[in-house]
Each structure stands twice: as structure tokens, then as C-alpha cells.
Coordinates of C-alpha atoms in Angstrom, one line a residue:
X1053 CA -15.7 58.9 -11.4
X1054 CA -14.1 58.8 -14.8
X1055 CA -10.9 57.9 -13.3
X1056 CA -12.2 55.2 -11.2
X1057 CA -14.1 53.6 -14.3
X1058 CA -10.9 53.4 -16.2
X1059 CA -8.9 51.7 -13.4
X1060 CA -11.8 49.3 -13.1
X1061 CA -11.8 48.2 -16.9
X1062 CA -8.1 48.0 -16.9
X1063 CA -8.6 45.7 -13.8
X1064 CA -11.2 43.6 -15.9
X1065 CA -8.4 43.7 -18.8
X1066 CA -6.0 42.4 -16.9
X1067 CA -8.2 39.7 -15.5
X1068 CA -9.5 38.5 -18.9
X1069 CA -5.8 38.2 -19.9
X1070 CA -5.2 35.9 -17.7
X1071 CA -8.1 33.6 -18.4
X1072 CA -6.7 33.8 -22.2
X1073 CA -3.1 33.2 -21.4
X1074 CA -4.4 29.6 -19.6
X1075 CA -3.9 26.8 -21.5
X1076 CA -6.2 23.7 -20.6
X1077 CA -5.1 20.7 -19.3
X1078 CA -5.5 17.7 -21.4
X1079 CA -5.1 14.9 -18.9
X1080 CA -8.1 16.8 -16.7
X1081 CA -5.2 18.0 -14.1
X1082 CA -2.1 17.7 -12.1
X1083 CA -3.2 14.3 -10.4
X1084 CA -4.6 12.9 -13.4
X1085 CA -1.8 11.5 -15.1
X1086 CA -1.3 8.7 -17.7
X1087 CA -0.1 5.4 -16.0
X1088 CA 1.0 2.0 -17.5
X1089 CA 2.4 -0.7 -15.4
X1090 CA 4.9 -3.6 -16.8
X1091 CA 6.7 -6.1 -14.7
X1092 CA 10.6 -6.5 -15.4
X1093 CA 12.7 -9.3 -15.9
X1094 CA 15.7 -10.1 -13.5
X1095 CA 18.5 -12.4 -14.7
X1096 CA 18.9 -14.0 -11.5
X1097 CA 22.9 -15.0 -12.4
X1098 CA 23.9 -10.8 -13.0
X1099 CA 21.1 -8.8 -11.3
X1100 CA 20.4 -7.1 -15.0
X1101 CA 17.0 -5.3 -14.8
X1102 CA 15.4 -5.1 -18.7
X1103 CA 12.3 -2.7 -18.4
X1104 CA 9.9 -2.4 -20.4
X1105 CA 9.3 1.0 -19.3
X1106 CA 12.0 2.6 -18.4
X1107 CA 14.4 3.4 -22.3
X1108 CA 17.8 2.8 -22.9
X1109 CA 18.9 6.6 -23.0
X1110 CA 16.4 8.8 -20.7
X1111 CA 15.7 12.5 -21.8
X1112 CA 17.0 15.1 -19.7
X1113 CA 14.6 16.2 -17.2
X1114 CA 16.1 19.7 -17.5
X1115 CA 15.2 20.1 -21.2
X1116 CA 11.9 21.9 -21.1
X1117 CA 11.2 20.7 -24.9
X1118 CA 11.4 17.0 -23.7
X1119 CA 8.7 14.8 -22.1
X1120 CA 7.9 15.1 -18.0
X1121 CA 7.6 11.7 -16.8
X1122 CA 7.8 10.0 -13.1
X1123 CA 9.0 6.5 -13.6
X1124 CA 8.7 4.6 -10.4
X1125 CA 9.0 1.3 -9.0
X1126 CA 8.8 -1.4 -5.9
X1127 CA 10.4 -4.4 -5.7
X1128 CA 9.9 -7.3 -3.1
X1129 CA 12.7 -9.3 -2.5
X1130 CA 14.2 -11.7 -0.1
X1131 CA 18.0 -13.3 1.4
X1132 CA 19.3 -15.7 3.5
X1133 CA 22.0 -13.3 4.2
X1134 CA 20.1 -10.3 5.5
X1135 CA 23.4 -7.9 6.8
X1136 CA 25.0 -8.8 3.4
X1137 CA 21.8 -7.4 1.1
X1138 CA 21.1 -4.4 3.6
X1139 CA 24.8 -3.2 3.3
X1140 CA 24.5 -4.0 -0.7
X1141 CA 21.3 -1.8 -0.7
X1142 CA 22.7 1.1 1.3
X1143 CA 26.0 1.0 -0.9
X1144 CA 23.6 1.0 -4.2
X1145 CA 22.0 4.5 -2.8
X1146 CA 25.3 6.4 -2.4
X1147 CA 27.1 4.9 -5.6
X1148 CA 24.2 6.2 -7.5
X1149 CA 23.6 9.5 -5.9
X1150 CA 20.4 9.0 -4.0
X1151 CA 18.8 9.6 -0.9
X1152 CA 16.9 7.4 1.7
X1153 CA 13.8 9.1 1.9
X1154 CA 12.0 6.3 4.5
X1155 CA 13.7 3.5 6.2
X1156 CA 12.1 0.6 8.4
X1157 CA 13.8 -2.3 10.1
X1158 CA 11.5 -4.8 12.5
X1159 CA 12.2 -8.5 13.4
X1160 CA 15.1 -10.7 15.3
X1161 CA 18.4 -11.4 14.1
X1162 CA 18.2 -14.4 16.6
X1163 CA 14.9 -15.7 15.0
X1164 CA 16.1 -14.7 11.3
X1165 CA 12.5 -12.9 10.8
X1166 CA 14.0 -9.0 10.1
X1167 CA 12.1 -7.2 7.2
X1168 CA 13.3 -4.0 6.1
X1169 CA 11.4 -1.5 4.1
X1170 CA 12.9 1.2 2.6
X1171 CA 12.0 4.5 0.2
X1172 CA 14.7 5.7 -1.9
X1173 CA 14.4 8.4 -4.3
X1174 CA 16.8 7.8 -7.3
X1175 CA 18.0 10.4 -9.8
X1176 CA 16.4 9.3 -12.9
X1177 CA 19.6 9.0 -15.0
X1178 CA 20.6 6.4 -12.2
X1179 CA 17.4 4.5 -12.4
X1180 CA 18.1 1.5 -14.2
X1181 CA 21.6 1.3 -13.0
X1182 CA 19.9 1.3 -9.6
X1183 CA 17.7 -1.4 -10.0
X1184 CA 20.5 -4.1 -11.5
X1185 CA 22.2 -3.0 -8.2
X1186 CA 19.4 -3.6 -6.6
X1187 CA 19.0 -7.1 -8.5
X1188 CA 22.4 -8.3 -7.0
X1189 CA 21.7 -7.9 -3.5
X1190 CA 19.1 -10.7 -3.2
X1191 CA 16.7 -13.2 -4.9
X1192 CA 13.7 -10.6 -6.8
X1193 CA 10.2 -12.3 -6.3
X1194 CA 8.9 -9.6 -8.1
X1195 CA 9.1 -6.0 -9.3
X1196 CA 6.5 -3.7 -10.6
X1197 CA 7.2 -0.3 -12.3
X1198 CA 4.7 2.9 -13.6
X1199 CA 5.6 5.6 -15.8
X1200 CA 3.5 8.5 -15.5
X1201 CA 3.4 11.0 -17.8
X1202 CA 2.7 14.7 -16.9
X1203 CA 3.7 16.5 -19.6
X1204 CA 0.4 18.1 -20.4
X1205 CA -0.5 19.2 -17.1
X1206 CA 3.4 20.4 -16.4
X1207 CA 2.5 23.0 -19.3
X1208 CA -0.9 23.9 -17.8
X1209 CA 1.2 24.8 -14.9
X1210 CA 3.9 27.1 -17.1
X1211 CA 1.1 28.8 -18.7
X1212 CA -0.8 29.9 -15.8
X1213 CA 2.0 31.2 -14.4
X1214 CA 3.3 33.0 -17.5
X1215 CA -0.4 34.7 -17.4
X1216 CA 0.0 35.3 -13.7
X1217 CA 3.0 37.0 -14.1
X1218 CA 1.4 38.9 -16.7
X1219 CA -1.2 40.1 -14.8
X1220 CA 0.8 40.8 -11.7
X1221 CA 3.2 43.7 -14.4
X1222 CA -0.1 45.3 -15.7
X1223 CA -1.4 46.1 -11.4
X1224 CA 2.0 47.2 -10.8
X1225 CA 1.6 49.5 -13.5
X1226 CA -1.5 50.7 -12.6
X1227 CA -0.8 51.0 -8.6
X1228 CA 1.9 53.5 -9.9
X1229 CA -1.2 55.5 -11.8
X1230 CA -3.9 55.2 -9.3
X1231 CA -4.4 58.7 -8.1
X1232 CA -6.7 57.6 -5.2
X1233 CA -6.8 55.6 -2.4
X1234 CA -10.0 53.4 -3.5
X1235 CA -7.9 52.7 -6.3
X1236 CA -4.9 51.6 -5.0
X1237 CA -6.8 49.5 -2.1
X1238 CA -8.6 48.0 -5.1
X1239 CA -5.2 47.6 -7.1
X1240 CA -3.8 45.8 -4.0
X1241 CA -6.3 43.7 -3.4
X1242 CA -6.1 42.2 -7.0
X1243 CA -1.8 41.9 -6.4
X1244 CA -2.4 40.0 -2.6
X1245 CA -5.1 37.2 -4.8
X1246 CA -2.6 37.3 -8.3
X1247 CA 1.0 36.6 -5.7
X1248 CA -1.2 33.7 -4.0
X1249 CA -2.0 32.5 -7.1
X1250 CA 1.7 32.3 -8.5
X1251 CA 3.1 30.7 -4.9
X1252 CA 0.7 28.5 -5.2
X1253 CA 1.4 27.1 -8.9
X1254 CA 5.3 28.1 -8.8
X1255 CA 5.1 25.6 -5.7
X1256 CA 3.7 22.9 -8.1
X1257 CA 5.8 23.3 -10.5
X1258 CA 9.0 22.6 -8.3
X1259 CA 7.2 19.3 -6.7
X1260 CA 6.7 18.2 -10.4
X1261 CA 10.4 18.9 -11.6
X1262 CA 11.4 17.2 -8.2
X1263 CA 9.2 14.2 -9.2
X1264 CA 10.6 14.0 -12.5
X1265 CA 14.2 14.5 -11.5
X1266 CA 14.4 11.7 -9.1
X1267 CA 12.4 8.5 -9.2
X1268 CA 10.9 6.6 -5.8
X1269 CA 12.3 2.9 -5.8
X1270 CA 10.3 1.1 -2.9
X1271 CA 12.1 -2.3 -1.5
X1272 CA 11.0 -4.9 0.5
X1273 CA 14.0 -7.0 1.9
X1274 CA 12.9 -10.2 3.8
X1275 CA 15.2 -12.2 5.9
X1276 CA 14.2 -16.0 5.0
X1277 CA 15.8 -19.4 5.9
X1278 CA 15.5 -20.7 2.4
X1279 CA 15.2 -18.8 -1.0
X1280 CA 11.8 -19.1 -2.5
X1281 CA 11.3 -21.1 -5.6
X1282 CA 11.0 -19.3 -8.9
X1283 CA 10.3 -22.4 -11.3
X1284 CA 8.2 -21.8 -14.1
X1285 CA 6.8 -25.0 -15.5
X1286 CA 3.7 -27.3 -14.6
X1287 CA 6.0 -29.5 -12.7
X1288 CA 8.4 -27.1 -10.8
X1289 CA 5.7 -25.7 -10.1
X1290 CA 3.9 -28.2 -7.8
X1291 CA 7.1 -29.5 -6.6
X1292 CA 7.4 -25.4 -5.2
X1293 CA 3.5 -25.8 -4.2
X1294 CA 4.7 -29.0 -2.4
X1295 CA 7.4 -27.2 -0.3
X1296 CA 5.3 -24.6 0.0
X1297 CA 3.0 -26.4 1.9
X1298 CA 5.2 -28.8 3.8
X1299 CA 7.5 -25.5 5.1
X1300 CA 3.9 -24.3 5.7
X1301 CA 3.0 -27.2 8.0
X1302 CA 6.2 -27.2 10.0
X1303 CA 6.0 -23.3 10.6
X1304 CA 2.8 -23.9 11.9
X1305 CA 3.5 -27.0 13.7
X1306 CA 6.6 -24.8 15.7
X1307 CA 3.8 -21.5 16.3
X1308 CA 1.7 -24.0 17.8
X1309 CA 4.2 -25.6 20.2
X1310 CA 5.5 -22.0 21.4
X1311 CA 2.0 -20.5 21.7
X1312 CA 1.3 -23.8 24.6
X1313 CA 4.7 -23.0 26.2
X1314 CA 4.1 -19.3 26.1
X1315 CA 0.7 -19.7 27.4
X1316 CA 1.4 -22.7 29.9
X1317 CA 0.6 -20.8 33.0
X1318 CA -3.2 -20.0 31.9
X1319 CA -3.6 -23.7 30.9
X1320 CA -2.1 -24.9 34.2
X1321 CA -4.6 -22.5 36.1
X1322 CA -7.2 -24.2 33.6
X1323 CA -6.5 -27.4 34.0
X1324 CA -6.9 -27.0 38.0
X1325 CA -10.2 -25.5 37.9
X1326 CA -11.1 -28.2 35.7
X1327 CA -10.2 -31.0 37.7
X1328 CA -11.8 -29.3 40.7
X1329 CA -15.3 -29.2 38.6
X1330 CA -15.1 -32.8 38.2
X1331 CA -13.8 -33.8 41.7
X1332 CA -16.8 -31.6 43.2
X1333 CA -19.1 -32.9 40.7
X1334 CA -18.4 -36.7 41.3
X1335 CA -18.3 -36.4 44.9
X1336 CA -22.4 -34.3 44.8
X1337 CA -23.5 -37.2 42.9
X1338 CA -22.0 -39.5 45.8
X1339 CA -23.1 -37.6 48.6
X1340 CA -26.5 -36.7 47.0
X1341 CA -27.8 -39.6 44.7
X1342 CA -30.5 -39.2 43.0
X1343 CA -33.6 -41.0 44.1
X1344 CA -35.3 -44.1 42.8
X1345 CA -38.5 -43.0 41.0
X1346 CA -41.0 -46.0 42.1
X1347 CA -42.2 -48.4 39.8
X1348 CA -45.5 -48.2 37.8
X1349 CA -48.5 -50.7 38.7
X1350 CA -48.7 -52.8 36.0
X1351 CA -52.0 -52.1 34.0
X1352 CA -54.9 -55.1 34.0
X1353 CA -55.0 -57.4 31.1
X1354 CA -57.6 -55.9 28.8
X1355 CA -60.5 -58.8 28.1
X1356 CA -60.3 -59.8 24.2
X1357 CA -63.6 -61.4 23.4
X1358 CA -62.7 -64.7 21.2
X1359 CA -63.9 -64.6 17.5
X1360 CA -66.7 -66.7 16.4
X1361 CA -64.9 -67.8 13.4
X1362 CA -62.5 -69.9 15.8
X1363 CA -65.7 -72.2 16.3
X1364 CA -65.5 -75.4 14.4
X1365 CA -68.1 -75.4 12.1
X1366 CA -71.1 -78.5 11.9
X1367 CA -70.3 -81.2 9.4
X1368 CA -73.4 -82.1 7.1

């Protein structure tokens, strides 16, 4: 009994010391990270990004001193030459090391409609050179970009597992005293939760370093006709709200006339059965015509007594 007691406490020591060896998080978790969004500025002439975000010289993500940050980004853009921008975009991933993560491509190359989506994830030391490649490969209606910072909860992380760790030396040493087999079922019970625990946050800990280490770029690329305009003043910009609306009206005008030639067979059939309805109609009204209702009798004159006021009066 007094052996089991002391292999219970040291259990409890070893339990309490890794409650004290976690450090709390002060951004409330992994999840709960510190966001700010800024749009960047494309010089339309080079295809130069200039973030506000993003600094001139990023830290290296494999300094553990230095800040954990996820910088992301997605950009919608647009080209008149759509094989020329794709084949710019897929060159841009392989001259800066990256990988396609997703990749989409839907539309017509005989209608000019194709939109391509893509997912690429983007060493971070390559980010901004990636996104002035990006830059040159079509016109940039806009681009959005976060940075989220994870540095507290990525040493939350290091800390639990530094107490796991701990904890999982101290039952090893004690599975080697345990003198019983209560003990060492007990023993091994506590290792089974305490190696859960450390996959569990050593699997976190990769997913953050891989997060860090390469940023997601998300792209849009729309196959368009004519560029859209990017003016900037009052009057550029209703002379774009004016072609707006007038390439509006015509792409309407077009959807219309191909919907009625697309669906010319179900207004042929309704035209016929409405032609029929009338026909049949027309010709029951001939055949059948509705009869006369008979006139009323007149009513008799109703008898107006004449006013004595109409009498001429006696002159005196």
C-alpha cells in the first residue's frame, strides 16, 4: 500500500508539472489570431506591388526568436489575352518556388468567357516578388492582403509540448520502478493520454510553421473582351458608369436574343396552342351565340299632381 501511495503522488507530481510548465495563450488560442487588412497599390505600367503589409526585408520563418506571421492574399484580375496571363501565372509559380495548391478553369475559348481560379502557396521570402509577377500578367481590379500574427499562440504550443515531454521522462521513470502490475497499468495508462497529447500539439505546431513558411495567394483571372476602367475622378468615373451600363445593355440585349433562339421550339409549340384557343374560341361564339335577353316593359308614367302656386293669382 505504501508503494502504491508513492507511485500515485509521483503521478499527481508529474501531472501538476505539466499544468505549471503551460504557458497561457494571449490571443485566447490557435484560431484566434490578430488580423489587419490593407489593400495594395499596382502600378499598372510595371506590375510593382507596394504593400502596406507585407515589409521590405521579411524575418526568417526559421528563427524561433522572430515573429510567426501568415501573410496572405487574393487578387481579382482580368485580360483580354487569357492563354498569355495563364502561362504568365503558371511561370510566376515555378520562378518563385511555389506550388499550385488548387486549380479551376470553366468557360469557352470560342465565347471568350474562361475564368480561372487558382490557390498557390508561395514561400514567404518570394511573396512580394510573386505578386509584382503576378501584377504583370493582367489588369489588377483589386487586391486584398491579411497578416495574421500567431506568435503568442505558436509559444503556447512550444510550451505545452516542452511540459509534455516533461511529463512523458518522469512515467518512463517510474514504469522502470513500478514493482506491480496495478502500477505499471496505471503508469501506462498516463503515457497512452501524455503521447496523444504531444501528437496532437507536435501536429499543430508543423501546420503553423507550414503556414508561416509559405503564404496562400488566391487569383481570379477573367477572360474579358475589354479591360475594365480604373479611372478615379468624378468624371472618369461616370464616363466608366456610362460604359458600364451601355456594355450592360448590349450583353443583355444578346442573352435575350439567344435565350428566344435556344428556346424557339417551346414558343413554336406555344404559339400553336395559342392560336388553336382562339380559332376554337371564335368559332363557339359563332356556332353558339348568345341569346338576346328581351326587352323590359317600359314602366307607366307616374301622375305628378300640378302645384297650386302655378295658378294665376286674382287681381284686386
Amino acid at each position: 500500500m505504501k508503494k502504491l501511495s508513492r507511485v500515485s503522488a509521483a503521478l499527481l507530481a508529474a501531472v501538476l508539472l505539466a499544468g505549471c510548465g503551460s504557458i497561457s495563450s494571449k490571443d485566447g488560442g490557435y484560431y484566434a489570431t490578430e488580423s489587419t487588412n490593407a489593400a495594395a497599390a499596382y502600378d499598372s505600367a510595371a506590375g510593382a506591388a507596394n504593400s502596406s503589409i507585407v515589409p521590405e526585408e521579411l524575418p526568417d520563418s526559421t528563427d524561433e526568436t522572430a515573429q510567426k506571421i501568415i501573410y496572405n492574399a487574393d487578387i481579382n484580375m482580368e485580360s483580354t489575352d487569357f492563354d498569355a496571363a495563364r502561362d504568365t501565372l503558371l511561370a510566376a509559380v515555378d520562378d518563385c518556388g511555389a506550388w499550385m495548391e488548387y486549380s479551376s478553369l470553366s468557360g469557352d475559348a470560342k465565347d471568350h468567357d474562361r475564368y480561372a481560379y487558382y490557390t498557390v502557396r508561395v514561400p514567404v521570402e518570394n511573396y512580394r516578388t510573386f505578386l509584382a509577377a503576378v501584377g504583370e500578367a493582367g489588369s489588377v481590379l483589386d487586391l486584398s492582403e491579411t497578416a495574421e500574427n500567431i506568435t503568442s499562440s505558436y509559444i503556447d504550443v512550444q510550451a505545452r509540448l516542452s511540459a509534455l515531454e516533461a511529463q512523458r521522462d518522469r512515467l518512463n521513470e517510474l514504469a522502470d520502478q513500478a514493482e506491480t502490475t496495478a502500477d505499471l497499468l496505471e503508469i501506462e495508462s498516463q503515457l497512452s493520454d501524455v503521447q496523444y497529447q504531444l501528437e496532437n500539439y507536435t501536429r499543430q505546431l508543423k501546420n503553423m510553421d507550414q503556414q508561416v513558411s509559405y503564404s496562400t495567394v488566391d487569383i481570379r483571372l477573367s477572360e474579358v473582351a475589354t479591360l475594365t476602367p480604373t479611372g478615379t475622378t468624378f468624371g472618369e468615373r461616370v464616363v466608366d458608369a456610362f460604359a458600364d451600363g451601355w456594355r450592360g445593355f448590349v450583353v443583355f440585349l444578346q442573352g435575350f436574343v439567344l435565350a428566344v433562339i435556344y428556346l424557339w421550339p417551346v414558343l413554336l409549340v406555344v404559339g400553336i396552342i395559342v392560336a388553336l384557343a382562339v380559332t376554337l374560341t371564335k368559332r363557339r361564339r359563332k356556332n353558339h351565340p348568345k341569346p338576346v335577353k328581351p326587352a323590359a316593359p317600359a314602366k307607366p308614367a307616374e301622375y305628378t299632381p300640378q302645384s297650386t302656386n302655378d295658378e294665376p293669382k286674382p287681381k284686386y
